[in-house]
CSV table of C-alpha atoms and ligand atoms in Angstrom, one decimal:
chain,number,residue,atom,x,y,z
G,15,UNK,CA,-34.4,101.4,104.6
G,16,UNK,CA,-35.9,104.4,103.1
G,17,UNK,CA,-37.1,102.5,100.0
G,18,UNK,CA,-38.3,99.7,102.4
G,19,UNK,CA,-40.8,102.4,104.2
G,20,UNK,CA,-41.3,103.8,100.9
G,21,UNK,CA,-43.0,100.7,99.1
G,22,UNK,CA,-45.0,100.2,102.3
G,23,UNK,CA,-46.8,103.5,102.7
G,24,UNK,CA,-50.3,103.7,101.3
G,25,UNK,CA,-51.2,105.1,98.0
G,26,UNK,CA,-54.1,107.8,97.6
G,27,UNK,CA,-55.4,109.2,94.3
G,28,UNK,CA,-58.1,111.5,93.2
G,29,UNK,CA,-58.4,113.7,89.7
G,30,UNK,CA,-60.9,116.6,89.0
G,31,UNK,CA,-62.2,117.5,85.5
G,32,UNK,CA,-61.2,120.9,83.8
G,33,UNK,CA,-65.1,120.6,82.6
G,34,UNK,CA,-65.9,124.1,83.9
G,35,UNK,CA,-64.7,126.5,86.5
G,36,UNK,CA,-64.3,124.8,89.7
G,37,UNK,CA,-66.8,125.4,92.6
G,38,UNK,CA,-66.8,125.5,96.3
G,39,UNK,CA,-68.4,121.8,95.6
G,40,UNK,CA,-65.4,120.9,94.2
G,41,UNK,CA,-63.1,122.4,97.0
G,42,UNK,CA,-64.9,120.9,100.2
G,43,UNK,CA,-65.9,117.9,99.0
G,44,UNK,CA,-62.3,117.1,97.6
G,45,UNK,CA,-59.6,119.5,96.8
G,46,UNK,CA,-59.6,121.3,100.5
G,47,UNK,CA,-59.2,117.9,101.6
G,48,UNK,CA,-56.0,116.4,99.9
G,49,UNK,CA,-53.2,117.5,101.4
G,50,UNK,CA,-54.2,115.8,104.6
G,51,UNK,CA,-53.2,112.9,103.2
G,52,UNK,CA,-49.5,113.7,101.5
G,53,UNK,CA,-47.8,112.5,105.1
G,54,UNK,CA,-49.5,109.3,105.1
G,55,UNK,CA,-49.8,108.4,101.6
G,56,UNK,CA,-47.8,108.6,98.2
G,57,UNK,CA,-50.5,110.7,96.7
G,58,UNK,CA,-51.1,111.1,93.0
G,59,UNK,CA,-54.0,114.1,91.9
G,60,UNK,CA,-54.6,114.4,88.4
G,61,UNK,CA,-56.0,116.4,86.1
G,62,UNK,CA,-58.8,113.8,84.0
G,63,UNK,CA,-58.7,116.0,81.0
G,64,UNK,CA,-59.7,112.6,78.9
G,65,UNK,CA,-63.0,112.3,81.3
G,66,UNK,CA,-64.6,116.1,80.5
G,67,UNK,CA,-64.4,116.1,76.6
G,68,UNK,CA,-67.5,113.1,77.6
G,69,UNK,CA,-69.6,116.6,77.2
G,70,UNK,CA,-68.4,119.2,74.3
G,71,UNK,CA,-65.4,121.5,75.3
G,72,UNK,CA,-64.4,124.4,73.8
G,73,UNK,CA,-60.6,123.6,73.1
G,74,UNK,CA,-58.9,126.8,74.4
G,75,UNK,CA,-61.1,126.8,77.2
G,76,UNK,CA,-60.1,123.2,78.3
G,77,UNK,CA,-56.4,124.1,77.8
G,78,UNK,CA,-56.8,127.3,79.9
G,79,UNK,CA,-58.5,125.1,82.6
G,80,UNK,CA,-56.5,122.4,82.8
G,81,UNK,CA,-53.2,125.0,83.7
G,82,UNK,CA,-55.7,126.9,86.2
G,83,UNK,CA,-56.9,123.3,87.9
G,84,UNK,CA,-53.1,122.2,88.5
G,85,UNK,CA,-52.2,125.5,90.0
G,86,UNK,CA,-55.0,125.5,92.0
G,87,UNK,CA,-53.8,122.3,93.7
G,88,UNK,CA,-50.7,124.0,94.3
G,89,UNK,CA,-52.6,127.0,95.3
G,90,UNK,CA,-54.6,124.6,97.7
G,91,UNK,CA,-51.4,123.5,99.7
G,92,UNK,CA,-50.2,120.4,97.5
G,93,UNK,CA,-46.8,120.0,97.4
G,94,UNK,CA,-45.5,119.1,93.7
G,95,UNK,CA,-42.1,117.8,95.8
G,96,UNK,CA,-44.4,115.4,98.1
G,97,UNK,CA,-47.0,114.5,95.6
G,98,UNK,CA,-47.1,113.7,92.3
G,99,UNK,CA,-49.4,116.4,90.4
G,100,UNK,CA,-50.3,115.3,86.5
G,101,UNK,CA,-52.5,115.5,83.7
G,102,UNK,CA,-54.5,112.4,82.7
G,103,UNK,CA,-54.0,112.3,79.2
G,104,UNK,CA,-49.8,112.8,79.4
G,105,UNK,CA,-49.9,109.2,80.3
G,106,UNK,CA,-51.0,107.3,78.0
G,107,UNK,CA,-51.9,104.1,80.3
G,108,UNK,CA,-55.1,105.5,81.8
G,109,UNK,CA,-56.6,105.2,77.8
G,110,UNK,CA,-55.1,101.8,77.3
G,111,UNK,CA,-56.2,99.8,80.6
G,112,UNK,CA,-59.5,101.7,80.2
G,113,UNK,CA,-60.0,99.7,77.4
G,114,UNK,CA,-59.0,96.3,78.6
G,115,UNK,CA,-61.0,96.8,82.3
G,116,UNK,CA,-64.2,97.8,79.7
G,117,UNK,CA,-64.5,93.8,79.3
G,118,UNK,CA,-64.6,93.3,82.7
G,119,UNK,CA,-67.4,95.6,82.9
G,120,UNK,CA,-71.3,94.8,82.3
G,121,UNK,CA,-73.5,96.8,80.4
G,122,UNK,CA,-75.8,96.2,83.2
G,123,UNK,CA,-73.6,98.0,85.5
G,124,UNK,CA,-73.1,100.8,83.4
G,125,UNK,CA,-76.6,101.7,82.8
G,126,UNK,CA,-77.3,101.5,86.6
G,127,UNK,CA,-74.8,104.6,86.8
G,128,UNK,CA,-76.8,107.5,87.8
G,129,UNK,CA,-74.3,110.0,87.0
G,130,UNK,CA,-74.7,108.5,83.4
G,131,UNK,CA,-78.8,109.0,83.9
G,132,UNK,CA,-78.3,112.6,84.7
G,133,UNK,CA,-75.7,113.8,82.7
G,134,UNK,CA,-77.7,111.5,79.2
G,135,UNK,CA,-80.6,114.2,80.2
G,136,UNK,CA,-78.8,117.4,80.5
G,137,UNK,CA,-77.3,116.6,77.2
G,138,UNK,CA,-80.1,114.3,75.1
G,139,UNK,CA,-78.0,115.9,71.8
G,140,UNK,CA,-75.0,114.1,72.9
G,141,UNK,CA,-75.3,110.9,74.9
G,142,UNK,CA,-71.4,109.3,73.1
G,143,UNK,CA,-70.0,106.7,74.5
G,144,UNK,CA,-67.5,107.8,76.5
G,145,UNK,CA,-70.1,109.2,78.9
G,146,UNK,CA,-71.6,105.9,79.0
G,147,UNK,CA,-68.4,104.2,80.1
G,148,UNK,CA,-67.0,107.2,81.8
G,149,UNK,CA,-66.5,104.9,85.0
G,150,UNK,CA,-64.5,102.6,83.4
G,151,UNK,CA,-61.8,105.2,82.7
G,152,UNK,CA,-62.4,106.1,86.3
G,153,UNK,CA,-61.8,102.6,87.8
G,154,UNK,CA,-58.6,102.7,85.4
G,155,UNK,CA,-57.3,106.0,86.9
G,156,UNK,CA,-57.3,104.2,90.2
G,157,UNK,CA,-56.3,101.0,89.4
G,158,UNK,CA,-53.3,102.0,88.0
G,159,UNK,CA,-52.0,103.2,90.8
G,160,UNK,CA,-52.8,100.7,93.1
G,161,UNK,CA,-54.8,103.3,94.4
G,162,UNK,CA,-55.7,102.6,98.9
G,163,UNK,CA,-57.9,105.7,99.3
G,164,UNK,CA,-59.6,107.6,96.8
G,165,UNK,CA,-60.8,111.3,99.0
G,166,UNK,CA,-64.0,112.4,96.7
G,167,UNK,CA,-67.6,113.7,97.2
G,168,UNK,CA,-70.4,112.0,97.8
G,169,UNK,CA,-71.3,112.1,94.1
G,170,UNK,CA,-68.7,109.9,92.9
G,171,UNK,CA,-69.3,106.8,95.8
G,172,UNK,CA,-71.5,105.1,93.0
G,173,UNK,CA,-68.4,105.0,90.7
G,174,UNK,CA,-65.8,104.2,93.3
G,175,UNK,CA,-68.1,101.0,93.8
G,176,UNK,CA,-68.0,100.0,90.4
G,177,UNK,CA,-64.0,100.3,90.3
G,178,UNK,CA,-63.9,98.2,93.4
G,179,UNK,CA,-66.3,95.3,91.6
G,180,UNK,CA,-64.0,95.7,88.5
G,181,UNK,CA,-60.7,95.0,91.0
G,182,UNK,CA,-62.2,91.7,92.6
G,183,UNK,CA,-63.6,90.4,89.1
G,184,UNK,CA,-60.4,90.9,87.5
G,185,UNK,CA,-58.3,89.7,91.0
G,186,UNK,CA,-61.0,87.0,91.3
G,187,UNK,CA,-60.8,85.8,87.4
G,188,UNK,CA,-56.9,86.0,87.6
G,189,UNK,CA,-54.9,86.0,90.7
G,190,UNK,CA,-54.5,89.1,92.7
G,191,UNK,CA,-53.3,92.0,90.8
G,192,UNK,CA,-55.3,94.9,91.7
G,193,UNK,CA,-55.5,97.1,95.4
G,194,UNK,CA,-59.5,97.1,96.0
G,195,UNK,CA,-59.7,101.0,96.5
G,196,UNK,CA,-61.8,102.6,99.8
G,197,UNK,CA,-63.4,105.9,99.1
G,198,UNK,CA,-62.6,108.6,101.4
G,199,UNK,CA,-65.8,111.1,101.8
G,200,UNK,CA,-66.0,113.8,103.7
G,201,UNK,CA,-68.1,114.1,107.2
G,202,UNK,CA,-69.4,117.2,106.4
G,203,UNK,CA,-68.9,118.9,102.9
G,204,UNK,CA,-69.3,116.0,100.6
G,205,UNK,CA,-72.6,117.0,98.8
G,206,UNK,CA,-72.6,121.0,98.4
G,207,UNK,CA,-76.0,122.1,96.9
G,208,UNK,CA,-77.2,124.2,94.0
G,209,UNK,CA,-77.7,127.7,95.6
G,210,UNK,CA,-80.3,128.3,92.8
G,211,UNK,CA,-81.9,124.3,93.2
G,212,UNK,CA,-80.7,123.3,97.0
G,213,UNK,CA,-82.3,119.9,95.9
G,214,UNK,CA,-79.5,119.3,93.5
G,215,UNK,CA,-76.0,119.0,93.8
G,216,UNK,CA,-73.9,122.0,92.6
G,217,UNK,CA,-72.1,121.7,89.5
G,218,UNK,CA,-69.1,123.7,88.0
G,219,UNK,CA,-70.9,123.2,84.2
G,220,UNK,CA,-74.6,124.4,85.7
G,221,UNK,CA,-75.4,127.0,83.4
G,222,UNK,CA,-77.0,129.2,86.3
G,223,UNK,CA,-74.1,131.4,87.5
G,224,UNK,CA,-76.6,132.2,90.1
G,225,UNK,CA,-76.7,128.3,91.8
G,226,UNK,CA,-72.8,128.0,92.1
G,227,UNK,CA,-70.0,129.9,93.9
G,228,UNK,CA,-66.6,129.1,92.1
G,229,UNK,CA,-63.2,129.2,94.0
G,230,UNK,CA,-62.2,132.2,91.6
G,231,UNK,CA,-64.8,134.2,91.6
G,232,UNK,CA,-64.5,137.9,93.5
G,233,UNK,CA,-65.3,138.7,96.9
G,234,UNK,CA,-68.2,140.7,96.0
G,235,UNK,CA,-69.5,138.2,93.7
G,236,UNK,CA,-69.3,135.8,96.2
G,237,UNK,CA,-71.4,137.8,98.6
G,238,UNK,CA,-73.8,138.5,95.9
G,239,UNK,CA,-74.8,135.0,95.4
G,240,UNK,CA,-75.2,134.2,99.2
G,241,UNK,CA,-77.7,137.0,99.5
G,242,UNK,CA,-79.2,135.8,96.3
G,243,UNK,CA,-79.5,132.1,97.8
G,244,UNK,CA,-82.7,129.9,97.9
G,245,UNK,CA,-84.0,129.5,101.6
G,246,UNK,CA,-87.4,129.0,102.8
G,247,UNK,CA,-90.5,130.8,104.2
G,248,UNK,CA,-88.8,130.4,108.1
G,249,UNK,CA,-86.9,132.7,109.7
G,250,UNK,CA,-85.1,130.5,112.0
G,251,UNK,CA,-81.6,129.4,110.9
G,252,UNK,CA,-81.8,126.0,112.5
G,253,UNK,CA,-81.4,122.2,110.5
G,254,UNK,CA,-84.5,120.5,110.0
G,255,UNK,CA,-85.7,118.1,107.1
G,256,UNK,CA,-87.2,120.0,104.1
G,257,UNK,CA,-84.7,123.7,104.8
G,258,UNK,CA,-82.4,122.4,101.8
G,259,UNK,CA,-81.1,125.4,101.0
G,260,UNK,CA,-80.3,126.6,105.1
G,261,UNK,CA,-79.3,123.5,105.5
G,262,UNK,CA,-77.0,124.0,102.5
G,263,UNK,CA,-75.5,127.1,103.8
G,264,UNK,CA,-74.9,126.1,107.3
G,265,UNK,CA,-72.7,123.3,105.7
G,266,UNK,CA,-71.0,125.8,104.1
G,267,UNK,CA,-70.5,127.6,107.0
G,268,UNK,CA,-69.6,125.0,109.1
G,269,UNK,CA,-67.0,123.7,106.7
G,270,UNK,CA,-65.0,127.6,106.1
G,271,UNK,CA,-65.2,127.6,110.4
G,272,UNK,CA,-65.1,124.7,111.8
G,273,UNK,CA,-68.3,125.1,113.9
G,274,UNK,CA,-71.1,122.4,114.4
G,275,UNK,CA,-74.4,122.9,113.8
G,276,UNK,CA,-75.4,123.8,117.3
G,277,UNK,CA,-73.0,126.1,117.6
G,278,UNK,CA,-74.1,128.2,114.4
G,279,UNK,CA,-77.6,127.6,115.7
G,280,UNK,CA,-76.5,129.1,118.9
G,281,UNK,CA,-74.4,132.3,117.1
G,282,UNK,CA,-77.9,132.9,115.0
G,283,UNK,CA,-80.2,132.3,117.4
G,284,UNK,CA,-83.0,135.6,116.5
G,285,UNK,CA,-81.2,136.7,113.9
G,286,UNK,CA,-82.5,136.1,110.2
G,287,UNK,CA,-81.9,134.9,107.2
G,288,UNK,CA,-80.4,137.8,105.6
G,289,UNK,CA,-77.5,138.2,108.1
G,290,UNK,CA,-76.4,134.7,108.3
G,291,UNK,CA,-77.0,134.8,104.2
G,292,UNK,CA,-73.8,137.8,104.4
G,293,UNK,CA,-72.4,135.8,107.2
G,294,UNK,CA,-71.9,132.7,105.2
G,295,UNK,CA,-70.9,135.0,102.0
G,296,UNK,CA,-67.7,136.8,104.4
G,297,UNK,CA,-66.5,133.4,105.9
G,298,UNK,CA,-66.3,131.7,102.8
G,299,UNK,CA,-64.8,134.7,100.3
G,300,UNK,CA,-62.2,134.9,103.5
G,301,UNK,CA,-61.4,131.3,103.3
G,302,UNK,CA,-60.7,131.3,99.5
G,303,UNK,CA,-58.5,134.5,99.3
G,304,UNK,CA,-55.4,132.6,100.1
G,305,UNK,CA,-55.8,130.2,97.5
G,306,UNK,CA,-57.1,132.6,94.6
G,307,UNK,CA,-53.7,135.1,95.9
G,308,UNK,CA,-51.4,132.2,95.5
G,309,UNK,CA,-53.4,130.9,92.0
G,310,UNK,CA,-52.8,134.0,90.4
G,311,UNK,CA,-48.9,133.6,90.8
G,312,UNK,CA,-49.0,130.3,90.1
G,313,UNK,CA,-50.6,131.4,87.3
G,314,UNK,CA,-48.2,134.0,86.0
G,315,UNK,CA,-45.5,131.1,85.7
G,316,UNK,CA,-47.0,129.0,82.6
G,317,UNK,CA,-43.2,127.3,82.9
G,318,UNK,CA,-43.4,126.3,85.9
G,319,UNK,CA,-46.6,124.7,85.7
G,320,UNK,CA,-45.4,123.0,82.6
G,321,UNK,CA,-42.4,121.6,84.3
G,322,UNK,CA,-44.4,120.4,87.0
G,323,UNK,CA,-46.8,118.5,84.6
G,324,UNK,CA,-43.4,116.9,83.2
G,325,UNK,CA,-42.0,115.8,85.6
G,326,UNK,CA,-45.4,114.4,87.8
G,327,UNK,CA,-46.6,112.5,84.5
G,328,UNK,CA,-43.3,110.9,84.2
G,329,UNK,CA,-43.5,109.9,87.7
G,330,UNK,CA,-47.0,108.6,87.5
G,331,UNK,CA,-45.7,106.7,84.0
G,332,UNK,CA,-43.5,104.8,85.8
G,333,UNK,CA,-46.0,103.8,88.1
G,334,UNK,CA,-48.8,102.9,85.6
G,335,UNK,CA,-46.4,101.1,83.2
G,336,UNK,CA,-45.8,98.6,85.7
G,337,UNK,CA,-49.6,98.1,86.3
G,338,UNK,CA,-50.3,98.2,82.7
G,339,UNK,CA,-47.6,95.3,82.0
G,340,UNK,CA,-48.6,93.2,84.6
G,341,UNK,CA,-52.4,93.0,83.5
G,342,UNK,CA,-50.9,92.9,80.0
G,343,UNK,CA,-49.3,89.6,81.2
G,344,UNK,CA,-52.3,88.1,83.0
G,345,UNK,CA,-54.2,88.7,80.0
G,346,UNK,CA,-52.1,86.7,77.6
G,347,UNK,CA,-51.0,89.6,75.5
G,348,UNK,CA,-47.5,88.5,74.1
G,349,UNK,CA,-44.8,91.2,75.4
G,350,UNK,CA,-41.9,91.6,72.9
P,540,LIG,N1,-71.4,119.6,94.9
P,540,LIG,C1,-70.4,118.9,95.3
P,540,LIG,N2,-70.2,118.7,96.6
P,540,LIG,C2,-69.2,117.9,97.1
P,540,LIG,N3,-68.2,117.4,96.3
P,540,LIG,C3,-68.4,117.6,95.0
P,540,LIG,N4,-67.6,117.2,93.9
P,540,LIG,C4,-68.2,117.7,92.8
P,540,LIG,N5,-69.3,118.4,93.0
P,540,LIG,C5,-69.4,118.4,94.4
P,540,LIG,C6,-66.4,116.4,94.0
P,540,LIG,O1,-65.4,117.1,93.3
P,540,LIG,C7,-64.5,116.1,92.7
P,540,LIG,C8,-64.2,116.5,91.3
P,540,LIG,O2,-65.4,116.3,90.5
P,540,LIG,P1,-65.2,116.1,89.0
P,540,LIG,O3,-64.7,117.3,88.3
P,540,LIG,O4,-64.5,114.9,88.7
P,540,LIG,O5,-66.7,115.8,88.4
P,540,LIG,P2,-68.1,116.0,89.0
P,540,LIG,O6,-68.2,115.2,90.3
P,540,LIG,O7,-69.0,115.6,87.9
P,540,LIG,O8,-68.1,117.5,89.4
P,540,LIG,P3,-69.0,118.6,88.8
P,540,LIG,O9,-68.6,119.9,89.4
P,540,LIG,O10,-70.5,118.3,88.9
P,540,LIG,O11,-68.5,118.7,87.3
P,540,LIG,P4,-69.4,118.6,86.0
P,540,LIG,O12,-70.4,119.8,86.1
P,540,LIG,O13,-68.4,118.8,84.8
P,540,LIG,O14,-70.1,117.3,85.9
P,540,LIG,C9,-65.1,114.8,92.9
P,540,LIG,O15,-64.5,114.1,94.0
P,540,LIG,C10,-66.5,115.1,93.3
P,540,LIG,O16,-67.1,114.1,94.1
């Protein structure tokens, strides 16, 4: 009975790259959300070490941040007992059915990819391959799993697409083998600004310290940057089309309180800028101090952050084996 209810519940998976120190981006539009869906779904959250060395990481670094991005999904309320919690590259089926979805994939798809646009002119030096085909492995990392709902931030809906196209085609070519994925964004939080460039999204590798708030940083840092934030010439801390960078921080502030945007309108209401600036600086360092308290213990127990990595990527082995066979099968590959 148990394993009856257990194959029929839904299966959600989402990953973040150790690519930089994770930002408040990263926490509303994704991480703050995941554990709302442990009781509905077998969940799998992974670590997609193979996805950041796309752009050039400084080894100990990556290592460092790839122990500090698992314990801050512990430190964000997942459950390593509910959910299974791994690093991409300790299973070794996210590289291999990359490879085979890649010819399922056009070229003209992949070049329509504006993450691929952005990221080939931030780093003209190094435009590999891997960044070109960086959705592939993405669509993989899904797939595998048989992947429902996949909770990410507004950026990553152009990819999610593609690994949905890449499900039918193969499903279509061969008979149905792949769950089409649906994305799972955010009402409000899923595209957090640049504080420096409110036009553009905010980035944990942005090499302005000034345009990002990271879930780590201190409390007075945190303030610091909110004072330091780009508004506009109004004084009036109200929504309107062109106030990017108000209408930035009252996302922010709606998503550390929980109040709409009439009711922050209301609670500013002849105020200015500057105190709604410190306003939105307090609410958010108070909603982080839990999770950087609970990171830093986590963080103190190297072991039992490796143990948890064991044990989640043999867990999600199991799980992608199965995939990886099956497509392995469809293909034609002879299985000894
Ligand atoms: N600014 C953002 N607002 C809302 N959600 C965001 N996400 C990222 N930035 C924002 C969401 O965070 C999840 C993990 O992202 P990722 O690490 O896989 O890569 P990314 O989207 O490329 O994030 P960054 O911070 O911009 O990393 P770098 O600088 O390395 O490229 C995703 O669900 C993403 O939508």
């Amino acid at each position: 009975m148990t394993e009856e209810i257990t194959a029929r519940k839904k299966t959600a998976l989402s990953g973040i790259q150790p690519s930089g120190n994770l930002t408040i981006g990263n926490y509303l539009g994704a991480l703050s959300n995941f554990g709302s869906f442990t009781e509905e779904f077998n969940c799998y959250y992974c670590v997609v070490d193979l996805h950041s060395i796309t752009v050039r990481q400084v080894p100990a670094e990556l290592r460092r941040r790839t122990y500090e991005v698992l314990a801050l999904y512990i430190a964000c309320g997942l459950d390593p007992d509910k959910c299974t919690l791994f690093v991409q590259s300790h299973v070794h089926e996210h590289a291999e059915l990359s490879w085979m979805l890649s010819c399922f994939t056009m070229f003209g798809e992949l070049s329509r990819m504006t993450q691929f646009k952005d990221k080939s002119a931030k780093h003209a030096d190094n435009i590999n391959a891997g960044l070109f085909t960086y959705p592939v492995l993405m669509a993989a990392d899904i797939l595998l799993y048989q992947a429902d709902a996949v909770p990410i931030g507004q950026d990553q809906k152009q990819h999610l697409e593609l690994a949905r196209d890449i499900a039918e085609r193969f499903n279509g070519v061969f008979s149905p083998t792949f769950t089409v994925p649906e994305p799972y964004i955010p009402k409000v939080g899923a595209n957090i600004m640049s504080l420096a460039e409110p036009t553009k999204k905010m980035s944990k590798s942005d090499a302005n310290e000034n345009a990002v708030v990271r879930i780590l940083d201190t409390r007075d840092v945190i303030i610091k940057k909110f004072k330091r934030a780009v508004t506009d010439s109004d004084t009036c801390v109200r929504r309107a089309e062109g106030k990017d960078g108000i209408n930035n921080l009252m996302t922010i502030y709606s998503c550390f309180t929980g109040k709409s945007f009439d009711e922050i309108e209301r609670e500013f209401d002849g105020r200015g800028y500057g105190d709604f600036k410190a306003a939105v600086g307090e609410v958010c360092a108070d909603g982080l101090a839990p999770v950087q308290a609970r990171f830093s213990e986590l963080m103190a127990d190297k072991a039992y952050l490796e143990e948890v990595m064991k044990n989640g990527a043999e867990k999600a082995s199991r799980t992608a084996s199965k995939t990886v066979a099956k497509v392995k099968r469809k293909l034609g590959f002879v299985t000894l």
